[in-house]
Amino acid sequence: MATISPKPEKHAFEDNIHLSPGGHPATHTTTRKRRSSSLIQHLEPDNLETKIDQSLNPNVNANWVHSKVEGHLKDTDPEVDSIIKAEIDRQKHSIVLIASENFTTTAVFDALGTPMCNKYSEGYPGARYYGVVDMAHISGLIAAGVIPSPFEYADVVTTTTHKSLRGPRGAMIFFRRGVRSVNPKTGQEILYDLENPINFSVFPGHQGGPHNHTIAALATALKQAATPEFKQYQEQVLKNAKVLEEEFNSKGYNLVSNGTDSHMVLVSLKDKQIDGARVETICEKINIALNKNSIPGDKSALVPGGVRIGAPAMSSRGLGEEDFKKIVGYIDFAVNYAKEIQANLPKEANKLKDFKNKVLNGEDDKLKAVKAEISQWADFAIDKQFLVGATEQFVKSMDEGLKHSASAKEYMPMIPTFVTGIPTGKETGLYLAADLGGTNFRVCSIKLNGDHTHELKQSKFKIPLDLMKNSTADALFSYLAKKVEAFLDEHHKEYSANTNGSLKLGFTFSFPVDQTALNRGKLIRWTKGFDLPDCVNKDVVELLQSHIDLLGVKVDVVALANDTVGTLLSRAYSNNEAKTHANTVLGCIFGTGTNGAYFEKLSNISKLDLTTVPKGATGMVINTEWGSFDNTLKVLPKTKYDDIVDKETANQGYHLFEKRISGMFLGELLRVILIDLFERGFIFTELFESRRGSLPHRLSEPWLLDSEVLSYLQIDDSTDLKMSQLVLENHLRLPTTREERLVIQKITQVVSHRAAYLSSIPIAAIVGRVKDQYKNDDRDFEIGCDGSVVEFYPGFQEKILEAFNLINPLEGTNKKLSLKIAKDGSGVGAALCASVAI
């Protein structure tokens, strides 16, 4: 701590800083007096004019003061800043299993880095005491009430605050007050005499001046410890620790005390013929932080016979039971690989130092591959705690979107579609549908038979790339109108010849629009690779109708539908509830892009002008545009790869949910991850050397990989992953080793796992929202789905339902959820929209 001693003839900050020998302020009278003066008082001149002149004069030392006091760490100490950033990166990409470490909350960080850091308090803080009974490791579990408390039995309890309590680095001492005993002879009460000795020992002796920023952060942590969410977290810690116990037992490991009742396990390695120091070294190499630890029977603490593994830190990151099973698998690999390395060391050089030198200084492709896998897995992990919190945030974003007409990053658009009913399956007639939802344009005719069935004719046309970008709205919609004409010429000449009146057409336009009527809607922004600026804020129905009219084709564009709205209507039409015993409550797309639509009560759509709604309507289908959920990145996972992919897109900063789960982006995510691992020397090392560090041409080409390639890599179970080898050579001209293919497969599975788990969030939010509408209906719920990812990507549907069950929005009911593929959803749905148009 420094004391500033200003001299009259100089600016205060030009003076020396006086320190007492122990680093505390010197306590002579003048220094003590000056310490009470504020920094502003040091700088205050004799009159206001001089003060203003000095504050505006760039030559006055106040500017130097400002740069040093107000400057951020990256400017004032870039070396420490780089060290902190490196530590952030290490923690983010590592599995932390040290029982005494945790990841504290953002709120605690907020309190720690406040002006309370500047504040000194006189007197005794009465908040930090040292005693003899310690609960440092388990204080969070005790605070949550998930394990027994020592307070009933102990007179003095001590704890650190940064372990399972998840607070700042600090400590607390609790001591008992009041009557300790009664003298049986005199009847005099004997009081506890703990307070003064502890106070005098702590302050000013052991502690020195109190750290008010730490006290503020601790107060925040203690408030959090009193919440139901904290109790849930500690219960999860115990569950995860129990999984560690069960998984290690299943793999033949012995645990000290035969298991755990707390937050950690102590694993004996004696039966594995390896020690904790060597296993810790392997784990460190592959981004796993745990402790080597002595166990009963060890001859020397220098060669401990076990490892200690804690659950709190990774539980704070949202990992659950399935994740901890995976962690045990990684540690089991480390144990077996440590044995393999030790066995291959020469007899004359097989000491611990030789082992460490071999592991830490050598190049080992297998260790590099596992490290790369763990790095991506730790970065992409999604679990129950995250899913539940993100689902709650999704519901809030829905509520805000239903209130506000203007779009904003803070909430989803929640666009009213002016579709006020759900099909019953009895609808009839012939209608046209046009579907623009990605790189293809589809034109269909649909005959509705009135018995949940339909007849379909269709043609599909590839959108030229030069019409998707760097073109005009007129050019694109002229092309679309000509394709409608071509379809009629091929399939319905009687209508193209203009002899039988006109056909109604429903236009499925799968981009964000501001829809003001069933047949009116202005484009808000392009997505899915389109970028035609002059089309934004134009009515897309009017654009298509005008170009159809120019061709003289008798087609009336009477309804604007989103592909997701069409999917909802199509599945509702084909769903024979008497057979499925289920209500269709949601339509969703998981393909090139993603979106969802559902039926909302009119009373909840406060932004809607009810005069535009048909009389008697009670609800309306809402096009959520959930691809833009959490564009502020308040809850969505943020990795550097997501950021790279976002920056490559035309709509940077928007549709950030979609960019984490849809087919258009999964392949690109894998590509940028492979580039990063290549540049960091984790994979393709031989290729790196042969190409002198340059990337293979195809790997450096954005958007080259699509989700179809990932689906092959995902399920390859061929010998040595030969199918993956062929796929990578064909698509990327990329030669790979078996170990590299294993890494690529694991990363592919991690990317798709995250995508499927994230996809469950809007489904759970909407099912939880609408379930009360069906409380008197005993039928189950079903979701109508369309899109290549949900239909064809291996295991995607199963993972969505797995995550949905973790969130469990149907808790307390006997209902189940199923996903149903809605065939020809966008075409049939658009026709159904056209059928209700007046």
PDB file of C-alpha atoms in Angstrom, residues 560-696:
ATOM      1  CA  LEU A 560     -47.771 -15.643 -47.500  1.00  0.00           C
ATOM      2  CA  ALA A 561     -46.485 -18.551 -45.473  1.00  0.00           C
ATOM      3  CA  ASN A 562     -43.254 -19.310 -43.744  1.00  0.00           C
ATOM      4  CA  ASP A 563     -41.934 -22.827 -44.348  1.00  0.00           C
ATOM      5  CA  THR A 564     -42.290 -23.502 -40.638  1.00  0.00           C
ATOM      6  CA  VAL A 565     -45.901 -22.319 -40.635  1.00  0.00           C
ATOM      7  CA  GLY A 566     -46.460 -24.619 -43.597  1.00  0.00           C
ATOM      8  CA  THR A 567     -44.881 -27.504 -41.713  1.00  0.00           C
ATOM      9  CA  LEU A 568     -47.197 -26.936 -38.748  1.00  0.00           C
ATOM     10  CA  LEU A 569     -50.300 -26.802 -40.955  1.00  0.00           C
ATOM     11  CA  SER A 570     -49.225 -29.749 -43.091  1.00  0.00           C
ATOM     12  CA  ARG A 571     -48.604 -32.024 -40.122  1.00  0.00           C
ATOM     13  CA  ALA A 572     -51.842 -30.927 -38.460  1.00  0.00           C
ATOM     14  CA  TYR A 573     -53.726 -31.755 -41.696  1.00  0.00           C
ATOM     15  CA  SER A 574     -52.168 -35.226 -42.059  1.00  0.00           C
ATOM     16  CA  ASN A 575     -52.357 -36.057 -38.344  1.00  0.00           C
ATOM     17  CA  ASN A 576     -55.288 -38.384 -37.785  1.00  0.00           C
ATOM     18  CA  GLU A 577     -55.680 -37.789 -34.053  1.00  0.00           C
ATOM     19  CA  ALA A 578     -57.942 -40.808 -33.642  1.00  0.00           C
ATOM     20  CA  LYS A 579     -54.993 -42.994 -34.634  1.00  0.00           C
ATOM     21  CA  THR A 580     -52.004 -41.058 -33.235  1.00  0.00           C
ATOM     22  CA  HIS A 581     -53.719 -39.959 -30.005  1.00  0.00           C
ATOM     23  CA  ALA A 582     -51.645 -36.758 -30.235  1.00  0.00           C
ATOM     24  CA  ASN A 583     -52.139 -33.050 -30.855  1.00  0.00           C
ATOM     25  CA  THR A 584     -49.832 -31.229 -33.267  1.00  0.00           C
ATOM     26  CA  VAL A 585     -48.602 -28.226 -31.296  1.00  0.00           C
ATOM     27  CA  LEU A 586     -45.524 -27.040 -33.181  1.00  0.00           C
ATOM     28  CA  GLY A 587     -44.002 -26.978 -36.632  1.00  0.00           C
ATOM     29  CA  CYS A 588     -40.245 -26.649 -36.954  1.00  0.00           C
ATOM     30  CA  ILE A 589     -37.471 -26.686 -39.510  1.00  0.00           C
ATOM     31  CA  PHE A 590     -33.995 -28.074 -38.949  1.00  0.00           C
ATOM     32  CA  GLY A 591     -32.358 -27.980 -42.339  1.00  0.00           C
ATOM     33  CA  THR A 592     -30.379 -25.316 -44.171  1.00  0.00           C
ATOM     34  CA  GLY A 593     -31.805 -22.968 -41.563  1.00  0.00           C
ATOM     35  CA  THR A 594     -34.033 -23.362 -38.519  1.00  0.00           C
ATOM     36  CA  ASN A 595     -37.302 -21.862 -37.323  1.00  0.00           C
ATOM     37  CA  GLY A 596     -40.534 -22.711 -35.533  1.00  0.00           C
ATOM     38  CA  ALA A 597     -44.230 -21.808 -35.561  1.00  0.00           C
ATOM     39  CA  TYR A 598     -47.007 -22.492 -33.064  1.00  0.00           C
ATOM     40  CA  PHE A 599     -50.570 -21.403 -32.203  1.00  0.00           C
ATOM     41  CA  GLU A 600     -50.697 -18.577 -29.641  1.00  0.00           C
ATOM     42  CA  LYS A 601     -53.658 -17.091 -27.791  1.00  0.00           C
ATOM     43  CA  LEU A 602     -54.681 -13.680 -29.163  1.00  0.00           C
ATOM     44  CA  SER A 603     -54.711 -12.302 -25.628  1.00  0.00           C
ATOM     45  CA  ASN A 604     -50.955 -12.887 -25.409  1.00  0.00           C
ATOM     46  CA  ILE A 605     -50.118 -11.056 -28.674  1.00  0.00           C
ATOM     47  CA  SER A 606     -50.293  -7.534 -27.285  1.00  0.00           C
ATOM     48  CA  LYS A 607     -48.584  -5.939 -30.300  1.00  0.00           C
ATOM     49  CA  LEU A 608     -51.327  -7.176 -32.644  1.00  0.00           C
ATOM     50  CA  ASP A 609     -54.039  -4.784 -33.907  1.00  0.00           C
ATOM     51  CA  LEU A 610     -57.105  -6.874 -33.188  1.00  0.00           C
ATOM     52  CA  THR A 611     -59.130  -4.978 -35.823  1.00  0.00           C
ATOM     53  CA  THR A 612     -57.103  -6.854 -38.461  1.00  0.00           C
ATOM     54  CA  VAL A 613     -58.159 -10.237 -37.083  1.00  0.00           C
ATOM     55  CA  PRO A 614     -61.305 -12.057 -38.286  1.00  0.00           C
ATOM     56  CA  LYS A 615     -64.177 -12.024 -35.833  1.00  0.00           C
ATOM     57  CA  GLY A 616     -64.472 -15.098 -33.671  1.00  0.00           C
ATOM     58  CA  ALA A 617     -60.760 -15.917 -33.834  1.00  0.00           C
ATOM     59  CA  THR A 618     -59.207 -16.885 -30.499  1.00  0.00           C
ATOM     60  CA  GLY A 619     -55.633 -17.406 -31.560  1.00  0.00           C
ATOM     61  CA  MET A 620     -53.087 -17.046 -34.332  1.00  0.00           C
ATOM     62  CA  VAL A 621     -50.109 -18.952 -35.646  1.00  0.00           C
ATOM     63  CA  ILE A 622     -46.891 -17.165 -34.691  1.00  0.00           C
ATOM     64  CA  ASN A 623     -43.774 -17.393 -36.814  1.00  0.00           C
ATOM     65  CA  THR A 624     -41.141 -17.162 -34.086  1.00  0.00           C
ATOM     66  CA  GLU A 625     -38.059 -16.661 -36.298  1.00  0.00           C
ATOM     67  CA  TRP A 626     -36.191 -18.421 -33.501  1.00  0.00           C
ATOM     68  CA  GLY A 627     -33.014 -18.474 -35.564  1.00  0.00           C
ATOM     69  CA  SER A 628     -32.423 -14.999 -34.125  1.00  0.00           C
ATOM     70  CA  PHE A 629     -32.822 -16.104 -30.499  1.00  0.00           C
ATOM     71  CA  ASP A 630     -30.230 -14.473 -28.220  1.00  0.00           C
ATOM     72  CA  ASN A 631     -28.468 -12.325 -30.784  1.00  0.00           C
ATOM     73  CA  THR A 632     -26.968 -10.536 -27.771  1.00  0.00           C
ATOM     74  CA  LEU A 633     -25.289 -13.837 -26.754  1.00  0.00           C
ATOM     75  CA  LYS A 634     -26.581 -13.607 -23.214  1.00  0.00           C
ATOM     76  CA  VAL A 635     -26.953 -17.369 -22.822  1.00  0.00           C
ATOM     77  CA  LEU A 636     -25.863 -19.074 -26.041  1.00  0.00           C
ATOM     78  CA  PRO A 637     -22.473 -20.796 -25.993  1.00  0.00           C
ATOM     79  CA  LYS A 638     -19.703 -18.616 -27.376  1.00  0.00           C
ATOM     80  CA  THR A 639     -16.633 -20.188 -28.934  1.00  0.00           C
ATOM     81  CA  LYS A 640     -14.041 -18.602 -31.159  1.00  0.00           C
ATOM     82  CA  TYR A 641     -15.241 -20.891 -33.948  1.00  0.00           C
ATOM     83  CA  ASP A 642     -18.780 -19.522 -33.717  1.00  0.00           C
ATOM     84  CA  ASP A 643     -17.314 -16.038 -33.965  1.00  0.00           C
ATOM     85  CA  ILE A 644     -15.273 -16.909 -37.057  1.00  0.00           C
ATOM     86  CA  VAL A 645     -18.279 -18.435 -38.819  1.00  0.00           C
ATOM     87  CA  ASP A 646     -20.470 -15.447 -37.926  1.00  0.00           C
ATOM     88  CA  LYS A 647     -17.927 -13.025 -39.387  1.00  0.00           C
ATOM     89  CA  GLU A 648     -17.976 -14.939 -42.675  1.00  0.00           C
ATOM     90  CA  THR A 649     -21.717 -14.359 -43.135  1.00  0.00           C
ATOM     91  CA  ALA A 650     -23.574 -11.496 -44.781  1.00  0.00           C
ATOM     92  CA  ASN A 651     -25.775 -10.974 -41.676  1.00  0.00           C
ATOM     93  CA  GLN A 652     -23.036 -10.822 -39.056  1.00  0.00           C
ATOM     94  CA  GLY A 653     -24.395 -10.526 -35.527  1.00  0.00           C
ATOM     95  CA  TYR A 654     -27.832 -11.897 -36.431  1.00  0.00           C
ATOM     96  CA  HIS A 655     -29.399 -15.370 -36.464  1.00  0.00           C
ATOM     97  CA  LEU A 656     -26.750 -16.523 -34.013  1.00  0.00           C
ATOM     98  CA  PHE A 657     -28.909 -19.407 -32.782  1.00  0.00           C
ATOM     99  CA  GLU A 658     -29.337 -20.657 -36.327  1.00  0.00           C
ATOM    100  CA  LYS A 659     -25.592 -20.420 -36.927  1.00  0.00           C
ATOM    101  CA  ARG A 660     -25.001 -22.934 -34.136  1.00  0.00           C
ATOM    102  CA  ILE A 661     -27.458 -25.625 -35.210  1.00  0.00           C
ATOM    103  CA  SER A 662     -28.492 -25.493 -38.880  1.00  0.00           C
ATOM    104  CA  GLY A 663     -27.109 -27.569 -41.716  1.00  0.00           C
ATOM    105  CA  MET A 664     -25.652 -24.615 -43.542  1.00  0.00           C
ATOM    106  CA  PHE A 665     -23.250 -23.913 -40.684  1.00  0.00           C
ATOM    107  CA  LEU A 666     -22.351 -27.304 -39.158  1.00  0.00           C
ATOM    108  CA  GLY A 667     -19.887 -28.127 -41.905  1.00  0.00           C
ATOM    109  CA  GLU A 668     -18.315 -24.697 -41.727  1.00  0.00           C
ATOM    110  CA  LEU A 669     -17.911 -25.029 -37.970  1.00  0.00           C
ATOM    111  CA  LEU A 670     -16.047 -28.299 -38.498  1.00  0.00           C
ATOM    112  CA  ARG A 671     -13.855 -26.717 -41.168  1.00  0.00           C
ATOM    113  CA  VAL A 672     -12.723 -23.782 -39.003  1.00  0.00           C
ATOM    114  CA  ILE A 673     -12.077 -26.146 -36.076  1.00  0.00           C
ATOM    115  CA  LEU A 674      -9.853 -28.326 -38.275  1.00  0.00           C
ATOM    116  CA  ILE A 675      -7.962 -25.237 -39.434  1.00  0.00           C
ATOM    117  CA  ASP A 676      -7.402 -24.184 -35.833  1.00  0.00           C
ATOM    118  CA  LEU A 677      -6.158 -27.627 -34.801  1.00  0.00           C
ATOM    119  CA  PHE A 678      -3.925 -27.713 -37.873  1.00  0.00           C
ATOM    120  CA  GLU A 679      -2.411 -24.326 -37.042  1.00  0.00           C
ATOM    121  CA  ARG A 680      -1.895 -25.351 -33.399  1.00  0.00           C
ATOM    122  CA  GLY A 681      -0.075 -28.499 -34.470  1.00  0.00           C
ATOM    123  CA  PHE A 682      -2.632 -30.986 -33.097  1.00  0.00           C
ATOM    124  CA  ILE A 683      -3.444 -32.743 -36.380  1.00  0.00           C
ATOM    125  CA  PHE A 684      -2.124 -33.051 -39.915  1.00  0.00           C
ATOM    126  CA  THR A 685       1.445 -32.693 -38.625  1.00  0.00           C
ATOM    127  CA  GLU A 686       2.971 -34.574 -41.552  1.00  0.00           C
ATOM    128  CA  LEU A 687       0.917 -32.485 -43.941  1.00  0.00           C
ATOM    129  CA  PHE A 688       2.004 -29.350 -42.096  1.00  0.00           C
ATOM    130  CA  GLU A 689       5.649 -30.178 -42.620  1.00  0.00           C
ATOM    131  CA  SER A 690       5.256 -31.215 -46.251  1.00  0.00           C
ATOM    132  CA  ARG A 691       3.351 -28.017 -47.075  1.00  0.00           C
ATOM    133  CA  ARG A 692       5.627 -25.849 -44.926  1.00  0.00           C
ATOM    134  CA  GLY A 693       2.779 -24.692 -42.758  1.00  0.00           C
ATOM    135  CA  SER A 694       0.318 -23.750 -45.489  1.00  0.00           C
ATOM    136  CA  LEU A 695      -3.248 -25.031 -45.534  1.00  0.00           C
ATOM    137  CA  PRO A 696      -4.486 -27.503 -48.127  1.00  0.00           C
TER     138      PRO A 696
END
